[in-house]
Short mmCIF file of N, CA, C and O in Angstrom, two decimals:
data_model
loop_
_atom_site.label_atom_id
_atom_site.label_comp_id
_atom_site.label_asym_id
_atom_site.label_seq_id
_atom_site.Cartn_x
_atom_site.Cartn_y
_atom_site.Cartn_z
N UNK A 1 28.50 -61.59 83.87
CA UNK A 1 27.43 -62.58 83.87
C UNK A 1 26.78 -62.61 85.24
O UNK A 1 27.43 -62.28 86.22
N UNK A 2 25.29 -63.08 85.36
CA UNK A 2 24.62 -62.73 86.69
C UNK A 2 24.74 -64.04 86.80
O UNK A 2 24.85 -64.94 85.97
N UNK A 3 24.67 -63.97 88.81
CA UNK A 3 25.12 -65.70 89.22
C UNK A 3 23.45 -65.69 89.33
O UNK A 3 22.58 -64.91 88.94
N UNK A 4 23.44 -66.93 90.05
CA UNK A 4 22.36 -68.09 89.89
C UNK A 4 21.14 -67.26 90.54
O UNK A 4 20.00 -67.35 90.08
N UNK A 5 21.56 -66.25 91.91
CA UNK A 5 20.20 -65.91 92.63
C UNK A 5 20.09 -64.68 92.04
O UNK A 5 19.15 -64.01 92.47
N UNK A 6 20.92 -64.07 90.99
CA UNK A 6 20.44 -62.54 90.35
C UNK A 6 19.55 -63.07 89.38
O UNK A 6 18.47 -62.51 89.20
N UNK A 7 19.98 -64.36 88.52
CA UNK A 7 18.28 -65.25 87.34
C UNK A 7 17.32 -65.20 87.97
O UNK A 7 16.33 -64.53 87.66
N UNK A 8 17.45 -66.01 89.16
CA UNK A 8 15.73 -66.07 90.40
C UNK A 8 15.33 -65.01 90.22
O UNK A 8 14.43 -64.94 89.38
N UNK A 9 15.72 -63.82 90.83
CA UNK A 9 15.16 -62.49 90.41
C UNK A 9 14.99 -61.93 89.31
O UNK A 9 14.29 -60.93 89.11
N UNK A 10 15.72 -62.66 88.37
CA UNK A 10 14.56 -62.06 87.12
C UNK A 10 13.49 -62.43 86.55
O UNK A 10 12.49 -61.81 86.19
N UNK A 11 13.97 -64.03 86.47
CA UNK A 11 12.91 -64.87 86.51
C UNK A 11 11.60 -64.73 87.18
O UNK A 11 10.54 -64.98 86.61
N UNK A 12 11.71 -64.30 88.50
CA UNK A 12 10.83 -64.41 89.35
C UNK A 12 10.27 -62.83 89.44
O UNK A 12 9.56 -62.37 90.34
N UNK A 13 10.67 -62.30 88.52
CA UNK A 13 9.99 -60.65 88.68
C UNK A 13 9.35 -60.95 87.16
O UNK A 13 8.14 -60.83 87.02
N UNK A 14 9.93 -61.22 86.39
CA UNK A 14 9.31 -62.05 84.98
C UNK A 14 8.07 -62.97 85.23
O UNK A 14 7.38 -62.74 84.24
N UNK A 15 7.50 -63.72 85.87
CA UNK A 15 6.41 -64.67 86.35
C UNK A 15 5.35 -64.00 86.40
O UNK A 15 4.23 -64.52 86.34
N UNK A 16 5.62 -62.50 86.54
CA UNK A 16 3.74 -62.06 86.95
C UNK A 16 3.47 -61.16 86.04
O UNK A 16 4.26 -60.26 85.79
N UNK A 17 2.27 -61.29 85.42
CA UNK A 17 1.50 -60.76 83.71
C UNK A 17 1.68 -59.29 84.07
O UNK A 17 2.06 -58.70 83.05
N UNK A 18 1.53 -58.22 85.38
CA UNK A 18 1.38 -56.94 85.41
C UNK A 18 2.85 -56.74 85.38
O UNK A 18 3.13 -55.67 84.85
N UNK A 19 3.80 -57.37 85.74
CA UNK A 19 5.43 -56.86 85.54
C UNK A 19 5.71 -56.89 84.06
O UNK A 19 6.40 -56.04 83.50
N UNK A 20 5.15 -57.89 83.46
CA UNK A 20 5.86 -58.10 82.20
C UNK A 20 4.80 -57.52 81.00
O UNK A 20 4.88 -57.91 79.83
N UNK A 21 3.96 -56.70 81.38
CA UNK A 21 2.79 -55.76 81.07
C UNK A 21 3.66 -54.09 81.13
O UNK A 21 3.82 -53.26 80.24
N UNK A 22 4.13 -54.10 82.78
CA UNK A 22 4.81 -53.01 82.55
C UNK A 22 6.05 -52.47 82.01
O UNK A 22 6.37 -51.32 81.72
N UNK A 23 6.91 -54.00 81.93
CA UNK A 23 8.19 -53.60 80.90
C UNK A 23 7.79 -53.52 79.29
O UNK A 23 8.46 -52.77 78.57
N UNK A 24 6.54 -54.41 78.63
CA UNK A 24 6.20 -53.79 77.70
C UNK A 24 6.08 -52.84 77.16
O UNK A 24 6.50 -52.65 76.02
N UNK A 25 5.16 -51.57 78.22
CA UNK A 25 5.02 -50.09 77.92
C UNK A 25 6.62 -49.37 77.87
O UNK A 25 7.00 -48.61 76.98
N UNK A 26 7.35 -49.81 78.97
CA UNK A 26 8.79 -48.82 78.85
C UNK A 26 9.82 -49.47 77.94
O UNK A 26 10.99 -49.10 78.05
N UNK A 27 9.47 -50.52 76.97
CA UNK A 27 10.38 -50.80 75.87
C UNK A 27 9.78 -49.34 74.58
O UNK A 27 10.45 -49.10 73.57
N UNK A 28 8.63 -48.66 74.88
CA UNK A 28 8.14 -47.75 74.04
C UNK A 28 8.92 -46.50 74.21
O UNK A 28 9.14 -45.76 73.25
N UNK A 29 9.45 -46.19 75.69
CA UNK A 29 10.11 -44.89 76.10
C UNK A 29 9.98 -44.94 77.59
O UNK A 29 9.01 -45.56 78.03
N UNK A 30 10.86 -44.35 78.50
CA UNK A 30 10.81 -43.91 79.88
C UNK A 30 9.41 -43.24 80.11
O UNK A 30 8.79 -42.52 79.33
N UNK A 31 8.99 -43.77 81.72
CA UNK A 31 7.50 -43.37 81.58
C UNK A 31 7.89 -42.69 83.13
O UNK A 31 8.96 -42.87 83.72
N UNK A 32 6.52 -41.72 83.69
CA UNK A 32 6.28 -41.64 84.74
C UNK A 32 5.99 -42.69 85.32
O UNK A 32 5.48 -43.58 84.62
N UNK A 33 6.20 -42.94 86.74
CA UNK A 33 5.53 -43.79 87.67
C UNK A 33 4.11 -44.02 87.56
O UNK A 33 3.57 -45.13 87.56
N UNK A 34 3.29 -42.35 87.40
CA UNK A 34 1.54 -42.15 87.16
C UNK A 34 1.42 -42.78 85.91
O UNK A 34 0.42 -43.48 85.82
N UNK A 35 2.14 -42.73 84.92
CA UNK A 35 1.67 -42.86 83.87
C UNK A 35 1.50 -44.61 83.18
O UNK A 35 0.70 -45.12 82.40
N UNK A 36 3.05 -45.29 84.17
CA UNK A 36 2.85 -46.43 84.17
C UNK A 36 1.52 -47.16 84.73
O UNK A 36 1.17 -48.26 84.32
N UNK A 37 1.01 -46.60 85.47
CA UNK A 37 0.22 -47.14 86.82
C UNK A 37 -1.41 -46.50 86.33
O UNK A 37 -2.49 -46.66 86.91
N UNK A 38 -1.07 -45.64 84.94
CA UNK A 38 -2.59 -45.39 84.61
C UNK A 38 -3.63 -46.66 84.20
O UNK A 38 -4.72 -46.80 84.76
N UNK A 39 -3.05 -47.73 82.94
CA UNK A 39 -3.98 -48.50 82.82
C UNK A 39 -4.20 -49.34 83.32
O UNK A 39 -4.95 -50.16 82.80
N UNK A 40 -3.55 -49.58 84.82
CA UNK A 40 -3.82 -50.71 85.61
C UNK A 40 -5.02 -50.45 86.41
O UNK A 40 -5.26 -49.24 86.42
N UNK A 41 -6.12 -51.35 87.31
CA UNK A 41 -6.97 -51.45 87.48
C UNK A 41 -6.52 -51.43 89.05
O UNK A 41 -7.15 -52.19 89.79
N UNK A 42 -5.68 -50.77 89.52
CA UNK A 42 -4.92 -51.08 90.99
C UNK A 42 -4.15 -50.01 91.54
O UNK A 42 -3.76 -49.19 90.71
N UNK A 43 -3.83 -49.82 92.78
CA UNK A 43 -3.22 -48.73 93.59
C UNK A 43 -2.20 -48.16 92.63
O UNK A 43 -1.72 -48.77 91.67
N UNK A 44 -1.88 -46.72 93.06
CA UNK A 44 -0.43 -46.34 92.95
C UNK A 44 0.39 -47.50 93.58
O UNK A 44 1.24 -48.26 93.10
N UNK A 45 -0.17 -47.37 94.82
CA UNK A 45 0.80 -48.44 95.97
C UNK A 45 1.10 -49.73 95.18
O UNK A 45 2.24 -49.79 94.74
N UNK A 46 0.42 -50.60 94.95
CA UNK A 46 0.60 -51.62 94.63
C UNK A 46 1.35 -51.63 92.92
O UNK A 46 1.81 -52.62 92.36
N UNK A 47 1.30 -50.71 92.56
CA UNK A 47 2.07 -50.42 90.82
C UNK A 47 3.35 -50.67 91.74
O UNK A 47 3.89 -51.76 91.86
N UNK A 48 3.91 -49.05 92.63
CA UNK A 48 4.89 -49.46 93.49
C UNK A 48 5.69 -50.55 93.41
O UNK A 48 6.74 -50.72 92.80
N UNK A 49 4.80 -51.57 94.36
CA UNK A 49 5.75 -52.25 94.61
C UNK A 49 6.08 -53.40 93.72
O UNK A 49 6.94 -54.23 94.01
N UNK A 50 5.33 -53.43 92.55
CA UNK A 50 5.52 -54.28 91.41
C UNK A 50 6.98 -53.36 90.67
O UNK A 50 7.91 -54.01 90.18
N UNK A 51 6.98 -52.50 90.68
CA UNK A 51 8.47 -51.39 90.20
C UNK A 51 8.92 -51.74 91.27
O UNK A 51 9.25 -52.90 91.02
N UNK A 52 9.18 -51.54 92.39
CA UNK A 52 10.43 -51.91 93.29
C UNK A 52 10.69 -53.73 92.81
O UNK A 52 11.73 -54.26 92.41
N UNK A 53 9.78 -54.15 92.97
CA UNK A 53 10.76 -55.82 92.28
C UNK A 53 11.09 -55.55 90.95
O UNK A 53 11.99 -56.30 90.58
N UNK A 54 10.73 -54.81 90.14
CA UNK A 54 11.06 -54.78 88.26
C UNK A 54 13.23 -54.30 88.90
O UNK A 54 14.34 -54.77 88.63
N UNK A 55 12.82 -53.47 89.57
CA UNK A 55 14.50 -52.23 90.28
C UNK A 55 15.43 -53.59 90.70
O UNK A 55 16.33 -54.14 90.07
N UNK A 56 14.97 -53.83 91.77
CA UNK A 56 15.35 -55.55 92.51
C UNK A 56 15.98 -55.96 90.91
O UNK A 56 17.09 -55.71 90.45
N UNK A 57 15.31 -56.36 90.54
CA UNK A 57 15.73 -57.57 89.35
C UNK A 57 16.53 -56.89 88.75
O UNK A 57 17.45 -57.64 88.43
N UNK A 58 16.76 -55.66 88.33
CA UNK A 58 17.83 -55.11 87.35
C UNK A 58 16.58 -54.37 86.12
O UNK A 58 16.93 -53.48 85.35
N UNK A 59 15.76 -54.69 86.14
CA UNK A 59 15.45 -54.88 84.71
C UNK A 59 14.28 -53.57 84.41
O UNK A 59 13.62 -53.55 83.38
N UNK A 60 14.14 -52.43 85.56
CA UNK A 60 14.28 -51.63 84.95
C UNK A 60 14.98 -50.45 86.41
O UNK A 60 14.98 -50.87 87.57
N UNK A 61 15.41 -49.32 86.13
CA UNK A 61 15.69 -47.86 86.79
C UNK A 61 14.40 -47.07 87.24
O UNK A 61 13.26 -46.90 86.80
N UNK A 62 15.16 -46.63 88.40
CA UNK A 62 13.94 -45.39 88.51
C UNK A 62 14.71 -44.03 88.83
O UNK A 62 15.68 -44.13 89.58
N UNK A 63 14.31 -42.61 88.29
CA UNK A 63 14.99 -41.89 88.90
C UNK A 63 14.60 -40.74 89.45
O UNK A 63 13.40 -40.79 89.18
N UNK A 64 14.72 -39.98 89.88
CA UNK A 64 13.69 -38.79 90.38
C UNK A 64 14.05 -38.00 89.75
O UNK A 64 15.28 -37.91 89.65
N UNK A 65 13.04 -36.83 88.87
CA UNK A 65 13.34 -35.68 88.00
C UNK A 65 12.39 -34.91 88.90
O UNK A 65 11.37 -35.46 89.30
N UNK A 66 12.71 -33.50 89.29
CA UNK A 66 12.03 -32.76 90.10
C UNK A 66 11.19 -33.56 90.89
O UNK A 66 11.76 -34.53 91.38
N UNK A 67 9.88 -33.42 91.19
CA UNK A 67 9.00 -33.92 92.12
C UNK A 67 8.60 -35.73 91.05
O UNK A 67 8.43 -36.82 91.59
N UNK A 68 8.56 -35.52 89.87
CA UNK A 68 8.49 -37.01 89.38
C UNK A 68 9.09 -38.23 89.56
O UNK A 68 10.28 -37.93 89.53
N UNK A 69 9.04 -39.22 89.70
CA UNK A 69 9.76 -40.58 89.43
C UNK A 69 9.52 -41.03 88.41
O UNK A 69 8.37 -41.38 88.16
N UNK A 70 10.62 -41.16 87.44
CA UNK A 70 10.21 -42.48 85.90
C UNK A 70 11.00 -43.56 86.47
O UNK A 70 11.75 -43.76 87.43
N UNK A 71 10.54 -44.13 85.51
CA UNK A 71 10.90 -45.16 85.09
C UNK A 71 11.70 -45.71 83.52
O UNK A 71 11.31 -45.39 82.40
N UNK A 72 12.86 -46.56 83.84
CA UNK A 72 13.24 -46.77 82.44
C UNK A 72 13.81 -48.11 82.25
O UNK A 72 14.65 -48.39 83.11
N UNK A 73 13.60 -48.93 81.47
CA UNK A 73 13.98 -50.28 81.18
C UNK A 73 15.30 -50.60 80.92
O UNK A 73 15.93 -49.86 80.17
N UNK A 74 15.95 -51.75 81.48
CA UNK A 74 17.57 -51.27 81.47
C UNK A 74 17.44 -52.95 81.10
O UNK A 74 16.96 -53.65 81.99
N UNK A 75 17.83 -53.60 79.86
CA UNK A 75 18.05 -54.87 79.04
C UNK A 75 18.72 -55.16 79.49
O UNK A 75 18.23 -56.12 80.09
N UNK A 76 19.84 -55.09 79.79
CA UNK A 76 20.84 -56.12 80.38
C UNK A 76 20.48 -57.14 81.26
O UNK A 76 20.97 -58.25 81.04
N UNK A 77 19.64 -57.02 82.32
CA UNK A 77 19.17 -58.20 83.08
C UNK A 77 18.51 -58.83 82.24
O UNK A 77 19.22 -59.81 82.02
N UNK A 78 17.19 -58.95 81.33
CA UNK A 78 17.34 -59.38 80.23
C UNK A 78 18.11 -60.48 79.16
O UNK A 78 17.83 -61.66 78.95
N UNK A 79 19.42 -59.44 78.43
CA UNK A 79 20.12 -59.72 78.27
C UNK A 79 20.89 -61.17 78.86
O UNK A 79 21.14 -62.10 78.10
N UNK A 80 21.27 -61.20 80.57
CA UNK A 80 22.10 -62.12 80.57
C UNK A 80 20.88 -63.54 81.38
O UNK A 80 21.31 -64.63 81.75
N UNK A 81 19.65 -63.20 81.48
CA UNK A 81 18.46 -64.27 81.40
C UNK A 81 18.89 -65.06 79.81
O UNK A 81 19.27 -66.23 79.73
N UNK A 82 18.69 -63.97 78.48
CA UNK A 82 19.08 -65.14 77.95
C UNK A 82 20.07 -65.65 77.30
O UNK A 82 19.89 -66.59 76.53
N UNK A 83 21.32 -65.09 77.53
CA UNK A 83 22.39 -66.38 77.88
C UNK A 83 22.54 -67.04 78.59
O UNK A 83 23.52 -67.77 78.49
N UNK A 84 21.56 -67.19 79.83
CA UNK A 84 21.61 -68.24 80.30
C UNK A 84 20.91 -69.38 79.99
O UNK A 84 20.95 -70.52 80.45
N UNK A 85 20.11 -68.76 78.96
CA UNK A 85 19.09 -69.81 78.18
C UNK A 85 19.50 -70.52 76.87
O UNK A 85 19.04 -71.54 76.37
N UNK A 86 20.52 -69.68 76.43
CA UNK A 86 21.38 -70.25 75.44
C UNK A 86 22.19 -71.34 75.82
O UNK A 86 22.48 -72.08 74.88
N UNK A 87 22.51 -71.56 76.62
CA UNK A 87 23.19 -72.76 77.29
C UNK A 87 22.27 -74.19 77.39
O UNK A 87 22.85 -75.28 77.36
N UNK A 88 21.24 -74.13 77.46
CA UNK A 88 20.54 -74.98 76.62
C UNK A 88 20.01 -75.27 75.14
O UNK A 88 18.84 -75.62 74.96
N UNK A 89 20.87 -75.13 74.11
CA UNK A 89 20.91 -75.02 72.65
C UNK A 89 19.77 -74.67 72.12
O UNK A 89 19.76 -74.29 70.94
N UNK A 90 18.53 -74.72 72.92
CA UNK A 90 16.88 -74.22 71.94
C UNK A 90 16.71 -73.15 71.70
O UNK A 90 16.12 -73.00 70.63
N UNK A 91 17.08 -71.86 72.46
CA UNK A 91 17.06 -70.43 72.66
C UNK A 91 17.88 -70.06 71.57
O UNK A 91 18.81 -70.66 71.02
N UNK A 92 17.19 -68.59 71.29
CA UNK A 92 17.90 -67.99 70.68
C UNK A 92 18.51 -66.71 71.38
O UNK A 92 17.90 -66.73 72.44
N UNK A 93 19.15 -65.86 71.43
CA UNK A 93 19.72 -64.62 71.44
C UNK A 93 18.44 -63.59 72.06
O UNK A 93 18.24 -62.72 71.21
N UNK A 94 17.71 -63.45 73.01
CA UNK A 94 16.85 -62.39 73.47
C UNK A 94 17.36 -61.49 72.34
O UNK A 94 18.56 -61.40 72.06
N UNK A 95 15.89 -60.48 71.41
CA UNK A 95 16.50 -59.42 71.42
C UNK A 95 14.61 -58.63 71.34
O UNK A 95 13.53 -59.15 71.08
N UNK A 96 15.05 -57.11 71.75
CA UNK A 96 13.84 -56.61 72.26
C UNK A 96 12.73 -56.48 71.12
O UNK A 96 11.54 -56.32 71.41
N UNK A 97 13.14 -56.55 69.93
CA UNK A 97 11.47 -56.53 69.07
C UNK A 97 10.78 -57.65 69.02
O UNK A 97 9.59 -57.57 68.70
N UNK A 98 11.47 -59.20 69.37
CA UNK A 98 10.93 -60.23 69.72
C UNK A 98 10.33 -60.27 71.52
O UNK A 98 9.25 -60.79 71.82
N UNK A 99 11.30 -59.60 72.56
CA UNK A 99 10.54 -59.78 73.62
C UNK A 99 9.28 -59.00 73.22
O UNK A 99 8.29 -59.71 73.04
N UNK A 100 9.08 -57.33 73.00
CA UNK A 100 8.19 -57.39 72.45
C UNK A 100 7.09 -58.01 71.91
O UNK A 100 5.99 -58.02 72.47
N UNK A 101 7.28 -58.43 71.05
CA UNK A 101 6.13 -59.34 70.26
C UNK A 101 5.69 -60.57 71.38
O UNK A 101 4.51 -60.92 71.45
N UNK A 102 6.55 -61.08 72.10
CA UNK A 102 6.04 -61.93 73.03
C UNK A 102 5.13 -61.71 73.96
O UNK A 102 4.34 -62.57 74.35
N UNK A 103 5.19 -60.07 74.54
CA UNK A 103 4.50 -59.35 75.56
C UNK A 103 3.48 -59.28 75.08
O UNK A 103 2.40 -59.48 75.64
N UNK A 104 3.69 -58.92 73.80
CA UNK A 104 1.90 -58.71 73.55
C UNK A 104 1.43 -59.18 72.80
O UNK A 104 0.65 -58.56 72.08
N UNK A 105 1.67 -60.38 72.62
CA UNK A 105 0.75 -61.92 72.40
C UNK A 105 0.42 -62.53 73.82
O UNK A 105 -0.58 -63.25 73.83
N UNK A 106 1.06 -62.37 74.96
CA UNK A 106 1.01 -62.60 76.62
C UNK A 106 0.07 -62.29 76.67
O UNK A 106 -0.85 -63.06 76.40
N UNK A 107 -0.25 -60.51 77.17
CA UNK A 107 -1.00 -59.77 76.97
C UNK A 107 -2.45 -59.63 76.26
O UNK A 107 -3.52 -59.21 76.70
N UNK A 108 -2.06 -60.14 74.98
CA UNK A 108 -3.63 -60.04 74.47
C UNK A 108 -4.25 -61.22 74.51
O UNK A 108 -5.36 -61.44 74.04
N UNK A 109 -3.43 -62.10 75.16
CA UNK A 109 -4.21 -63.54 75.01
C UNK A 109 -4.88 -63.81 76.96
O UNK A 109 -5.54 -64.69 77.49
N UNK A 110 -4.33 -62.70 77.39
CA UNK A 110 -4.78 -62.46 78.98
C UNK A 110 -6.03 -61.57 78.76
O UNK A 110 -6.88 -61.78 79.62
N UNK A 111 -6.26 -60.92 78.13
CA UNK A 111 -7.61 -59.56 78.37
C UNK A 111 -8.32 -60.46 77.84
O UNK A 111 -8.90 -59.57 77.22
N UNK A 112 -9.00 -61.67 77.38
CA UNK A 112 -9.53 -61.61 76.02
C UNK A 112 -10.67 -61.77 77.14
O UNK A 112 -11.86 -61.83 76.81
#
């Protein structure tokens, strides 16, 4: 189970629409770094360092394959966000075709 300041960090890597934009795409499959960082409207750099806090938090990997970096979504941080939310009886059980569906109702209710 994650203690109190590993939640902050998920929580707090969870708070911003382009993080939780980009764990959307890698619940589809492991992506390049480029490829994550194509439909954003913003640096490589700054994709960066939105993936170094996603790494921070647990909640996703990066690894180097030849000259590439992917990226890949690792649930468990996830995961123990919501048991910690279960501890307040309203929550249910996180599971990823519902985070899913949450992302992109987030998402499409942000572009409009």
């Amino acid at each position: 189970m994650s203690t109190p300041a590993d939640l902050d960090t998920v929580f707090a890597a969870l708070a911003d629409p382009t993080r939780r934009r980009i764990l959307s795409m890698l619940l589809e499959d492991d992506m390049a770094v480029t490829d994550v960082a194509a439909p954003f409207e913003m640096s490589l750099a700054a994709i960066s360092k939105h993936l170094v806090i996603l790494a921070n938090a647990g909640l996703i990997s990066q690894e180097k394959r030849g000259r590439v970096k992917w990226c890949k979504l690792e649930p468990d941080a996830l995961r123990d966000a919501s048991i910690w939310m279960q501890g307040f009886g309203q929550f249910e059980a996180i599971n990823l075709d519902a985070f899913e569906r949450f992302l992109e109702r987030e998402l499409g209710e942000g572009e409009g």
